[in-house]
Amino acid sequence: MADTRQDDVATAMREHVLLPAQEMARLGTATQPVLTHAEGIYVHAADGRRLIDGPAGMWCAQVGYGRKEIVDAIAHQAMALPYASPWYMATSPAARLAEKIATLTPGDLNRVFFTTGGSTAVDSALRFSEFYNNVLGRPEKKRIIVRFDGYHGSTALTAACTGRTGNWPNFDIRQDRISFLSSPNPRHAGNRTQEAFLDDLVKEFEDRIADLGPETIAAFLAEPILASGGVIIPPKGYHARFKEVCERHDILYISDEVVTGFGRCGEWFASEKVFGVVPDIITFAKGVTSGYVPLGGLAISDKVMARISGENAKGSWFTNGYTYTNHPVSCAAALANIELMEREGVVEHAREISGYFADALASLLDLPGVADTRAVGLVGCVQCLLDPTRADGNDDDKAFTRKIDERCFELGLIVRPLGDLCVISPPLIITRAQIDDIVAILRQAISEVGAAHGLTSKEAAVG
Ligand code: PLP
């Protein structure tokens, strides 16, 4: 039976909404599935189907849906005081949240600036690095070093730092201050060992610094795991080696933890506990509110702040802010989210179950068409290639993977379509049985679509 509500929503979407990844040739024609409500790790579609939310929205629904504690905190704060100017007024939610985040971040990252989401968090971190070097009296130290396959957002500056080259065409991206290093994708090592590959990546960084001059480089901006660029987990020791190079040249190490923060990798923040570095600045968003309301931010080290404040301030004002900086409702939601995560041990659960998750994804490696599986904490992927010996997927592989995603959707699982990857980064409250459900659906979908492509055995696929 046709669902008229669903048709109305789909029509209004088609006619009036510009999507964040809009294929312009299909503007006004493509239809997205309509969702109505959700609970736990499940979302419900308007046609009555219940689906497992494999990517946790956009890697953000840490505690899952329908959590009354967060909804109550939002309602309470909206009634008590929905808004206060961050320029002139203090409120309890922002103060208490900043204090709390300072205890969760590594090292002396104790100064927190709140933004409206991940892009504005990274944008503010980069603007802070400009401000920092100007106040320090070295206006030429402004370049930002980033990596191909990195993703940092959709403001002018963060889009310019994004190394997903497919996002560049038809935008006037100014990259005169931005320099790209190779993607640390272990599949790009070719016939080098991972150690030799890492040595080459570090050498490329050092050579680039020497070419450009360390006195021109403000910051190295990096996600611990290159998430949207393909769930790329750099070789072991990468982060510490890069941090050491940064320290030698007085370059700020900005760790973009918009995806990896708030338990996604089995720790509150991944930089130190998972990857062994204490950055100068950490950016966060998404999981800080489990996606219930928008919020982002950055935490800056006391050491960095001390160099440009107090007697070192030289009359400067940090004039970067948003109407919704310190937003009381968003900060109240984040506090309730963090309290809930602590009470239920959600981060510990994510850490504890991560091995099971990685093994479950790896169990798919026997299927023809599955070239690789990767996971850290509860972020993972299955890489689907018609020829698994290829390092990266081509257009045929992407079409193959899209069909797998579509079949998963029919079978009750949302899989984020990301090139040749089935990305699975579920709500952190997921159980072992629910992981089994995800993997069973992936197995069926990959087998069926693989068979339709003539893939019958692993050997045949390789050959
Ligand atoms: N940084 C990283 C690592 C991200 O993955 C994203 C979004 O996915 C962003 C920044 C931008 O965040 P937002 O979409 O909230 O602006």
Short mmCIF file of C-alpha atoms and ligand atoms in Angstrom, two decimals:
data_model
loop_
_atom_site.label_atom_id
_atom_site.label_comp_id
_atom_site.label_asym_id
_atom_site.label_seq_id
_atom_site.Cartn_x
_atom_site.Cartn_y
_atom_site.Cartn_z
CA MET A 1 0.00 0.00 0.00
CA ALA A 2 1.38 3.41 -0.94
CA ASP A 3 2.40 5.53 2.02
CA THR A 4 1.18 9.06 1.19
CA ARG A 5 3.22 10.64 3.98
CA GLN A 6 6.35 9.09 2.53
CA ASP A 7 5.41 10.34 -0.93
CA ASP A 8 4.82 13.87 0.38
CA VAL A 9 8.17 13.97 2.14
CA ALA A 10 10.02 12.54 -0.83
CA THR A 11 8.37 15.06 -3.17
CA ALA A 12 9.18 18.05 -0.94
CA MET A 13 12.76 16.84 -0.61
CA ARG A 14 13.10 16.47 -4.36
CA GLU A 15 11.59 19.86 -5.08
CA HIS A 16 13.10 22.04 -2.36
CA VAL A 17 16.13 20.56 -0.60
CA LEU A 18 19.70 20.87 -1.86
CA LEU A 19 21.62 17.87 -0.56
CA PRO A 20 25.22 17.91 0.75
CA ALA A 21 26.32 15.57 -2.05
CA GLN A 22 24.01 16.50 -4.88
CA GLU A 23 24.53 15.03 -8.33
CA MET A 24 23.38 18.11 -10.25
CA ALA A 25 22.23 16.22 -13.34
CA ARG A 26 19.71 14.46 -11.12
CA LEU A 27 18.54 17.52 -9.14
CA GLY A 28 14.86 17.10 -8.45
CA THR A 29 14.72 13.47 -9.59
CA ALA A 30 16.60 11.26 -7.11
CA THR A 31 14.64 10.03 -4.09
CA GLN A 32 16.14 9.31 -0.69
CA PRO A 33 14.60 6.79 1.70
CA VAL A 34 12.41 8.57 4.26
CA LEU A 35 13.06 7.82 7.93
CA THR A 36 10.47 8.45 10.62
CA HIS A 37 11.86 7.37 13.99
CA ALA A 38 14.55 5.33 15.67
CA GLU A 39 15.53 3.42 18.79
CA GLY A 40 18.75 1.77 19.91
CA ILE A 41 20.78 0.88 16.82
CA TYR A 42 17.69 0.78 14.57
CA VAL A 43 16.03 3.38 12.36
CA HIS A 44 12.55 3.00 10.91
CA ALA A 45 11.63 3.87 7.34
CA ALA A 46 8.28 5.35 6.35
CA ASP A 47 7.45 2.14 4.47
CA GLY A 48 7.43 0.33 7.82
CA ARG A 49 10.83 -1.34 7.58
CA ARG A 50 13.30 -1.43 10.46
CA LEU A 51 16.96 -1.05 9.50
CA ILE A 52 20.22 -1.45 11.40
CA ASP A 53 22.04 1.88 11.30
CA GLY A 54 25.45 0.55 10.22
CA PRO A 55 27.23 3.93 10.01
CA ALA A 56 25.53 5.38 13.15
CA GLY A 57 24.11 8.23 11.08
CA MET A 58 27.35 9.89 9.98
CA TRP A 59 29.62 8.17 12.56
CA CYS A 60 27.90 10.10 15.32
CA ALA A 61 25.08 8.20 17.08
CA GLN A 62 27.37 6.85 19.84
CA VAL A 63 24.71 5.97 22.45
CA GLY A 64 22.03 5.10 19.91
CA TYR A 65 18.56 6.53 19.49
CA GLY A 66 15.71 7.22 21.89
CA ARG A 67 17.84 8.03 24.93
CA LYS A 68 15.46 9.83 27.27
CA GLU A 69 18.22 11.29 29.46
CA ILE A 70 19.56 13.34 26.54
CA VAL A 71 16.13 14.36 25.31
CA ASP A 72 15.13 15.46 28.84
CA ALA A 73 18.32 17.50 29.22
CA ILE A 74 17.64 19.22 25.89
CA ALA A 75 14.02 19.99 26.85
CA HIS A 76 14.97 21.19 30.32
CA GLN A 77 17.69 23.52 29.03
CA ALA A 78 15.51 24.84 26.19
CA MET A 79 12.85 25.77 28.72
CA ALA A 80 15.23 27.19 31.34
CA LEU A 81 17.53 29.16 29.02
CA PRO A 82 17.71 28.23 25.33
CA TYR A 83 20.28 30.84 24.40
CA ALA A 84 22.84 33.24 25.85
CA SER A 85 25.37 35.38 24.02
CA PRO A 86 28.80 33.75 24.30
CA TRP A 87 30.32 37.22 23.93
CA TYR A 88 28.80 38.59 27.13
CA MET A 89 27.28 35.84 29.28
CA ALA A 90 28.37 32.68 31.09
CA THR A 91 26.13 29.63 31.43
CA SER A 92 26.49 26.45 33.40
CA PRO A 93 26.28 23.95 30.50
CA ALA A 94 29.22 25.47 28.57
CA ALA A 95 31.32 25.91 31.71
CA ARG A 96 30.69 22.38 32.98
CA LEU A 97 31.16 20.82 29.55
CA ALA A 98 34.49 22.56 28.94
CA GLU A 99 35.65 21.49 32.41
CA LYS A 100 34.58 17.90 31.68
CA ILE A 101 36.20 17.77 28.24
CA ALA A 102 39.45 19.05 29.74
CA THR A 103 39.49 15.92 31.94
CA LEU A 104 38.89 13.63 28.93
CA THR A 105 41.49 15.10 26.56
CA PRO A 106 45.13 14.04 26.87
CA GLY A 107 48.01 16.09 28.29
CA ASP A 108 47.38 19.76 29.08
CA LEU A 109 44.66 20.33 26.47
CA ASN A 110 42.55 22.31 28.90
CA ARG A 111 41.24 25.31 26.95
CA VAL A 112 38.06 24.55 25.00
CA PHE A 113 36.39 26.59 22.26
CA PHE A 114 32.90 25.49 21.18
CA THR A 115 31.61 25.64 17.61
CA THR A 116 28.57 24.47 15.67
CA GLY A 117 29.99 21.25 14.20
CA GLY A 118 33.09 19.57 12.81
CA SER A 119 33.85 21.94 9.92
CA THR A 120 33.68 24.99 12.15
CA ALA A 121 35.81 23.19 14.75
CA VAL A 122 38.60 22.53 12.24
CA ASP A 123 38.17 25.97 10.66
CA SER A 124 38.55 27.59 14.09
CA ALA A 125 41.61 25.46 14.87
CA LEU A 126 43.24 26.62 11.63
CA ARG A 127 42.28 30.26 12.25
CA PHE A 128 43.72 29.86 15.74
CA SER A 129 47.02 28.71 14.20
CA GLU A 130 47.08 31.90 12.06
CA PHE A 131 46.34 34.06 15.08
CA TYR A 132 48.96 32.22 17.15
CA ASN A 133 51.77 32.83 14.68
CA ASN A 134 50.79 36.44 14.08
CA VAL A 135 50.83 37.14 17.81
CA LEU A 136 54.16 35.34 18.09
CA GLY A 137 55.50 37.79 15.50
CA ARG A 138 56.10 35.31 12.69
CA PRO A 139 53.47 36.15 10.06
CA GLU A 140 55.22 34.06 7.43
CA LYS A 141 54.60 30.80 9.41
CA LYS A 142 51.21 30.06 7.82
CA ARG A 143 51.29 26.94 5.67
CA ILE A 144 49.18 23.92 6.58
CA ILE A 145 50.37 20.41 5.77
CA VAL A 146 47.65 17.82 5.14
CA ARG A 147 47.29 14.44 3.43
CA PHE A 148 45.56 13.14 0.33
CA ASP A 149 42.47 11.15 1.40
CA GLY A 150 42.00 13.37 4.48
CA TYR A 151 38.60 14.97 5.08
CA HIS A 152 38.22 18.08 7.22
CA GLY A 153 34.93 19.75 6.32
CA SER A 154 33.04 22.10 4.07
CA THR A 155 34.07 25.65 4.97
CA ALA A 156 36.33 27.39 2.45
CA LEU A 157 39.43 26.63 4.50
CA THR A 158 38.58 23.10 5.62
CA ALA A 159 37.46 22.12 2.12
CA ALA A 160 40.81 23.40 0.86
CA CYS A 161 42.53 21.12 3.38
CA THR A 162 40.49 18.12 2.29
CA GLY A 163 42.48 15.67 0.23
CA ARG A 164 39.53 13.90 -1.35
CA THR A 165 40.19 15.32 -4.78
CA GLY A 166 36.73 14.33 -6.02
CA ASN A 167 35.36 17.16 -3.85
CA TRP A 168 37.43 19.84 -5.60
CA PRO A 169 35.97 20.33 -9.12
CA ASN A 170 33.83 23.43 -9.73
CA PHE A 171 34.71 25.06 -6.42
CA ASP A 172 37.25 27.90 -6.27
CA ILE A 173 39.48 26.28 -3.72
CA ARG A 174 42.45 28.40 -2.62
CA GLN A 175 45.29 26.09 -1.76
CA ASP A 176 48.27 28.45 -1.97
CA ARG A 177 49.00 27.93 1.75
CA ILE A 178 48.16 24.24 1.78
CA SER A 179 50.51 21.39 0.97
CA PHE A 180 49.45 17.76 0.48
CA LEU A 181 51.42 14.69 1.53
CA SER A 182 50.77 11.13 0.33
CA SER A 183 47.92 9.18 1.82
CA PRO A 184 49.29 6.84 4.54
CA ASN A 185 47.21 4.01 3.07
CA PRO A 186 49.02 0.74 3.89
CA ARG A 187 47.69 -0.75 0.63
CA HIS A 188 49.84 1.79 -1.21
CA ALA A 189 53.05 0.24 0.16
CA GLY A 190 53.34 -1.91 -2.97
CA ASN A 191 56.29 -4.27 -2.47
CA ARG A 192 57.72 -2.24 0.45
CA THR A 193 57.37 -3.49 4.02
CA GLN A 194 55.08 -1.37 6.25
CA GLU A 195 58.23 -0.14 8.06
CA ALA A 196 59.84 0.97 4.80
CA PHE A 197 56.54 2.56 3.70
CA LEU A 198 56.42 4.51 6.98
CA ASP A 199 60.05 5.62 6.58
CA ASP A 200 59.17 6.95 3.12
CA LEU A 201 56.13 8.83 4.47
CA VAL A 202 58.23 10.45 7.20
CA LYS A 203 60.94 11.32 4.69
CA GLU A 204 58.36 12.93 2.42
CA PHE A 205 57.21 15.09 5.37
CA GLU A 206 60.76 16.08 6.29
CA ASP A 207 61.66 16.83 2.66
CA ARG A 208 58.52 18.96 2.27
CA ILE A 209 59.41 20.95 5.39
CA ALA A 210 62.93 21.46 4.07
CA ASP A 211 61.60 22.55 0.64
CA LEU A 212 59.03 24.99 1.99
CA GLY A 213 61.09 26.11 4.98
CA PRO A 214 59.98 25.31 8.52
CA GLU A 215 59.60 29.03 9.17
CA THR A 216 56.64 29.02 6.71
CA ILE A 217 54.73 26.06 8.22
CA ALA A 218 52.12 26.63 10.94
CA ALA A 219 50.41 23.29 11.34
CA PHE A 220 50.14 19.64 10.44
CA LEU A 221 46.42 18.75 10.33
CA ALA A 222 45.57 15.04 10.45
CA GLU A 223 42.76 12.65 11.34
CA PRO A 224 44.08 9.72 13.42
CA ILE A 225 42.21 7.44 10.99
CA LEU A 226 41.35 8.91 7.60
CA ALA A 227 37.67 8.16 7.96
CA SER A 228 35.70 9.53 5.00
CA GLY A 229 38.79 9.08 2.82
CA GLY A 230 38.41 5.31 3.19
CA VAL A 231 38.82 4.16 6.82
CA ILE A 232 42.58 4.32 6.30
CA ILE A 233 44.61 3.24 9.31
CA PRO A 234 48.19 4.56 8.93
CA PRO A 235 51.12 2.21 9.59
CA LYS A 236 51.99 1.59 13.23
CA GLY A 237 54.07 4.40 14.71
CA TYR A 238 53.06 6.95 12.04
CA HIS A 239 51.50 9.49 14.42
CA ALA A 240 54.39 9.52 16.91
CA ARG A 241 56.98 9.90 14.13
CA PHE A 242 55.05 12.82 12.61
CA LYS A 243 54.58 14.46 16.01
CA GLU A 244 58.31 14.26 16.66
CA VAL A 245 59.01 16.03 13.34
CA CYS A 246 56.43 18.71 14.22
CA GLU A 247 58.07 19.32 17.59
CA ARG A 248 61.48 19.73 16.01
CA HIS A 249 60.18 22.50 13.74
CA ASP A 250 57.71 24.22 16.10
CA ILE A 251 54.78 23.12 13.92
CA LEU A 252 51.38 22.71 15.63
CA TYR A 253 50.06 19.14 15.50
CA ILE A 254 46.26 19.39 15.09
CA SER A 255 44.51 16.07 15.52
CA ASP A 256 41.09 16.08 13.84
CA GLU A 257 39.10 13.74 16.09
CA VAL A 258 35.69 14.69 14.72
CA VAL A 259 35.11 11.00 13.92
CA THR A 260 37.51 9.24 16.28
CA GLY A 261 36.59 11.14 19.46
CA PHE A 262 34.03 10.21 22.10
CA GLY A 263 34.57 6.49 22.20
CA ARG A 264 34.58 5.61 18.51
CA CYS A 265 38.04 4.01 18.81
CA GLY A 266 37.44 2.59 22.29
CA GLU A 267 38.86 5.63 24.14
CA TRP A 268 37.42 9.09 24.82
CA PHE A 269 40.03 10.41 22.39
CA ALA A 270 42.16 8.25 20.13
CA SER A 271 45.25 10.47 19.74
CA GLU A 272 47.15 9.42 22.83
CA LYS A 273 45.60 6.18 24.05
CA VAL A 274 45.29 4.49 20.63
CA PHE A 275 47.96 6.24 18.56
CA GLY A 276 50.52 7.45 21.11
CA VAL A 277 50.53 11.21 20.53
CA VAL A 278 49.53 14.19 22.64
CA PRO A 279 48.59 16.80 20.03
CA ASP A 280 48.69 20.57 20.52
CA ILE A 281 45.05 20.87 19.46
CA ILE A 282 42.24 18.30 19.17
CA THR A 283 39.06 19.02 17.22
CA PHE A 284 35.82 17.17 18.02
CA ALA A 285 32.11 17.11 17.05
CA LYS A 286 29.64 14.31 16.17
CA GLY A 287 29.85 11.89 19.13
CA VAL A 288 30.09 14.72 21.67
CA THR A 289 26.27 14.89 21.55
CA SER A 290 25.71 11.49 19.91
CA GLY A 291 24.19 13.55 17.09
CA TYR A 292 21.13 14.65 19.10
CA VAL A 293 21.92 18.34 18.45
CA PRO A 294 24.80 20.04 16.60
CA LEU A 295 27.99 20.86 18.49
CA GLY A 296 31.72 20.88 17.79
CA GLY A 297 34.81 22.30 19.37
CA LEU A 298 38.51 22.24 19.91
CA ALA A 299 40.74 21.75 22.90
CA ILE A 300 44.05 23.62 22.96
CA SER A 301 47.06 22.92 25.13
CA ASP A 302 47.93 25.23 28.03
CA LYS A 303 51.49 25.40 26.73
CA VAL A 304 50.30 26.81 23.41
CA MET A 305 47.88 29.24 25.08
CA ALA A 306 50.57 30.49 27.45
CA ARG A 307 52.73 31.63 24.53
CA ILE A 308 50.08 34.14 23.36
CA SER A 309 48.18 35.16 26.48
CA GLY A 310 48.78 37.14 29.65
CA GLU A 311 52.08 38.96 29.45
CA ASN A 312 52.67 37.42 26.00
CA ALA A 313 49.38 38.67 24.50
CA LYS A 314 50.84 41.83 22.93
CA GLY A 315 47.45 43.54 22.99
CA SER A 316 45.81 40.87 20.83
CA TRP A 317 42.15 39.81 20.82
CA PHE A 318 41.07 36.35 19.60
CA THR A 319 38.09 37.53 17.56
CA ASN A 320 36.75 34.26 16.17
CA GLY A 321 33.32 33.10 17.28
CA TYR A 322 29.81 32.12 16.35
CA THR A 323 26.38 33.18 17.56
CA TYR A 324 25.97 29.57 18.67
CA THR A 325 29.36 29.20 20.40
CA ASN A 326 28.72 27.79 23.92
CA HIS A 327 25.12 27.02 22.93
CA PRO A 328 23.38 26.10 26.20
CA VAL A 329 21.09 23.44 24.71
CA SER A 330 23.90 21.75 22.76
CA CYS A 331 26.23 21.82 25.74
CA ALA A 332 23.49 20.41 28.02
CA ALA A 333 22.91 17.61 25.52
CA ALA A 334 26.65 16.85 25.43
CA LEU A 335 26.85 16.74 29.22
CA ALA A 336 23.90 14.34 29.38
CA ASN A 337 25.46 12.24 26.63
CA ILE A 338 28.82 12.03 28.43
CA GLU A 339 27.15 11.25 31.77
CA LEU A 340 25.19 8.46 30.11
CA MET A 341 28.33 7.10 28.45
CA GLU A 342 30.14 7.10 31.80
CA ARG A 343 27.26 5.53 33.70
CA GLU A 344 26.80 2.73 31.18
CA GLY A 345 30.51 2.27 30.46
CA VAL A 346 29.92 2.84 26.75
CA VAL A 347 33.57 3.63 25.94
CA GLU A 348 34.77 0.55 27.84
CA HIS A 349 32.14 -1.51 26.02
CA ALA A 350 33.35 -0.21 22.64
CA ARG A 351 36.93 -1.12 23.57
CA GLU A 352 35.92 -4.53 24.89
CA ILE A 353 33.83 -5.47 21.86
CA SER A 354 36.24 -4.06 19.26
CA GLY A 355 38.16 -7.32 18.82
CA TYR A 356 34.92 -9.20 18.18
CA PHE A 357 33.90 -6.53 15.65
CA ALA A 358 37.25 -6.71 13.81
CA ASP A 359 37.14 -10.53 13.73
CA ALA A 360 33.54 -10.52 12.51
CA LEU A 361 34.39 -8.23 9.60
CA ALA A 362 37.53 -10.29 8.86
CA SER A 363 35.39 -13.46 8.67
CA LEU A 364 34.14 -12.08 5.33
CA LEU A 365 37.60 -12.36 3.79
CA ASP A 366 36.76 -15.84 2.50
CA LEU A 367 34.27 -14.29 0.06
CA PRO A 368 35.35 -13.57 -3.49
CA GLY A 369 35.12 -9.83 -3.98
CA VAL A 370 36.26 -8.99 -0.44
CA ALA A 371 39.78 -7.59 -0.76
CA ASP A 372 40.33 -6.25 2.73
CA THR A 373 38.65 -5.55 6.05
CA ARG A 374 39.89 -2.96 8.54
CA ALA A 375 38.77 -1.89 11.99
CA VAL A 376 39.86 0.14 15.00
CA GLY A 377 37.46 0.33 17.92
CA LEU A 378 34.02 0.42 16.32
CA VAL A 379 34.94 1.97 13.02
CA GLY A 380 35.52 -0.49 10.23
CA CYS A 381 35.03 -1.31 6.60
CA VAL A 382 34.88 -4.09 4.06
CA GLN A 383 36.70 -3.25 0.85
CA CYS A 384 35.02 -4.84 -2.16
CA LEU A 385 37.08 -5.23 -5.32
CA LEU A 386 36.35 -7.36 -8.35
CA ASP A 387 40.12 -7.90 -8.51
CA PRO A 388 41.34 -7.96 -4.89
CA THR A 389 44.96 -7.45 -5.92
CA ARG A 390 44.21 -3.83 -6.82
CA ALA A 391 45.24 -1.29 -4.16
CA ASP A 392 42.30 1.01 -4.88
CA GLY A 393 38.94 0.43 -6.48
CA ASN A 394 38.10 1.61 -9.98
CA ASP A 395 34.66 2.61 -11.29
CA ASP A 396 33.63 -1.04 -11.77
CA ASP A 397 34.51 -1.83 -8.15
CA LYS A 398 32.54 1.18 -6.97
CA ALA A 399 29.49 0.09 -8.98
CA PHE A 400 29.91 -3.45 -7.56
CA THR A 401 30.04 -2.07 -4.00
CA ARG A 402 27.05 0.20 -4.60
CA LYS A 403 25.03 -2.87 -5.56
CA ILE A 404 26.14 -4.58 -2.35
CA ASP A 405 25.04 -1.55 -0.35
CA GLU A 406 21.66 -1.57 -2.10
CA ARG A 407 21.19 -5.27 -1.39
CA CYS A 408 22.13 -4.74 2.28
CA PHE A 409 19.50 -2.02 2.47
CA GLU A 410 16.87 -4.44 1.11
CA LEU A 411 17.99 -6.97 3.72
CA GLY A 412 17.69 -4.45 6.59
CA LEU A 413 21.13 -2.89 6.97
CA ILE A 414 22.23 0.66 6.15
CA VAL A 415 25.79 0.66 4.85
CA ARG A 416 27.44 3.95 4.11
CA PRO A 417 28.24 3.88 0.39
CA LEU A 418 31.83 5.11 0.21
CA GLY A 419 33.46 4.20 -3.09
CA ASP A 420 34.62 0.59 -2.91
CA LEU A 421 33.97 0.34 0.84
CA CYS A 422 31.10 -0.90 2.92
CA VAL A 423 31.65 1.27 5.99
CA ILE A 424 30.36 -0.01 9.29
CA SER A 425 30.70 2.28 12.32
CA PRO A 426 27.67 1.35 14.41
CA PRO A 427 26.34 2.95 17.59
CA LEU A 428 28.77 2.08 20.37
CA ILE A 429 26.06 0.29 22.36
CA ILE A 430 25.93 -2.51 19.78
CA THR A 431 25.91 -6.09 21.08
CA ARG A 432 27.76 -9.15 19.79
CA ALA A 433 24.48 -10.58 18.47
CA GLN A 434 23.80 -7.37 16.55
CA ILE A 435 27.31 -7.46 15.06
CA ASP A 436 26.50 -11.02 13.94
CA ASP A 437 23.32 -9.71 12.27
CA ILE A 438 25.32 -7.07 10.38
CA VAL A 439 27.90 -9.57 9.19
CA ALA A 440 25.25 -12.11 8.16
CA ILE A 441 23.57 -9.48 5.96
CA LEU A 442 26.91 -8.39 4.50
CA ARG A 443 27.76 -12.04 3.76
CA GLN A 444 24.48 -12.65 1.97
CA ALA A 445 24.64 -9.40 -0.01
CA ILE A 446 28.29 -9.79 -1.05
CA SER A 447 27.73 -13.45 -2.02
CA GLU A 448 24.65 -12.69 -4.11
CA VAL A 449 26.07 -9.63 -5.87
CA GLY A 450 29.42 -11.40 -6.30
CA ALA A 451 27.69 -14.40 -7.91
CA ALA A 452 25.83 -12.05 -10.25
CA HIS A 453 29.27 -10.73 -11.29
CA GLY A 454 30.54 -14.27 -11.90
CA LEU A 455 32.66 -14.39 -8.73
CA THR A 456 32.35 -17.93 -7.47
CA SER A 457 35.59 -18.57 -5.61
CA LYS A 458 38.36 -16.50 -4.10
CA GLU A 459 40.84 -18.00 -6.57
CA ALA A 460 38.66 -17.10 -9.55
CA ALA A 461 38.43 -13.53 -8.28
CA VAL A 462 42.20 -13.20 -7.89
CA GLY A 463 42.82 -14.82 -11.26
N1 PLP B 1 36.57 16.41 10.22
C1 PLP B 1 36.36 15.11 10.01
C2 PLP B 1 37.45 14.14 10.30
C3 PLP B 1 35.13 14.66 9.53
O1 PLP B 1 34.93 13.36 9.27
C4 PLP B 1 34.10 15.61 9.31
C5 PLP B 1 32.77 15.16 8.83
O2 PLP B 1 32.54 14.03 8.55
C6 PLP B 1 34.37 16.96 9.54
C7 PLP B 1 35.61 17.33 10.01
C8 PLP B 1 33.31 18.00 9.29
O3 PLP B 1 32.34 17.90 10.26
P1 PLP B 1 30.87 18.50 10.02
O4 PLP B 1 30.27 17.72 8.90
O5 PLP B 1 30.19 18.31 11.35
O6 PLP B 1 31.01 19.94 9.69
#
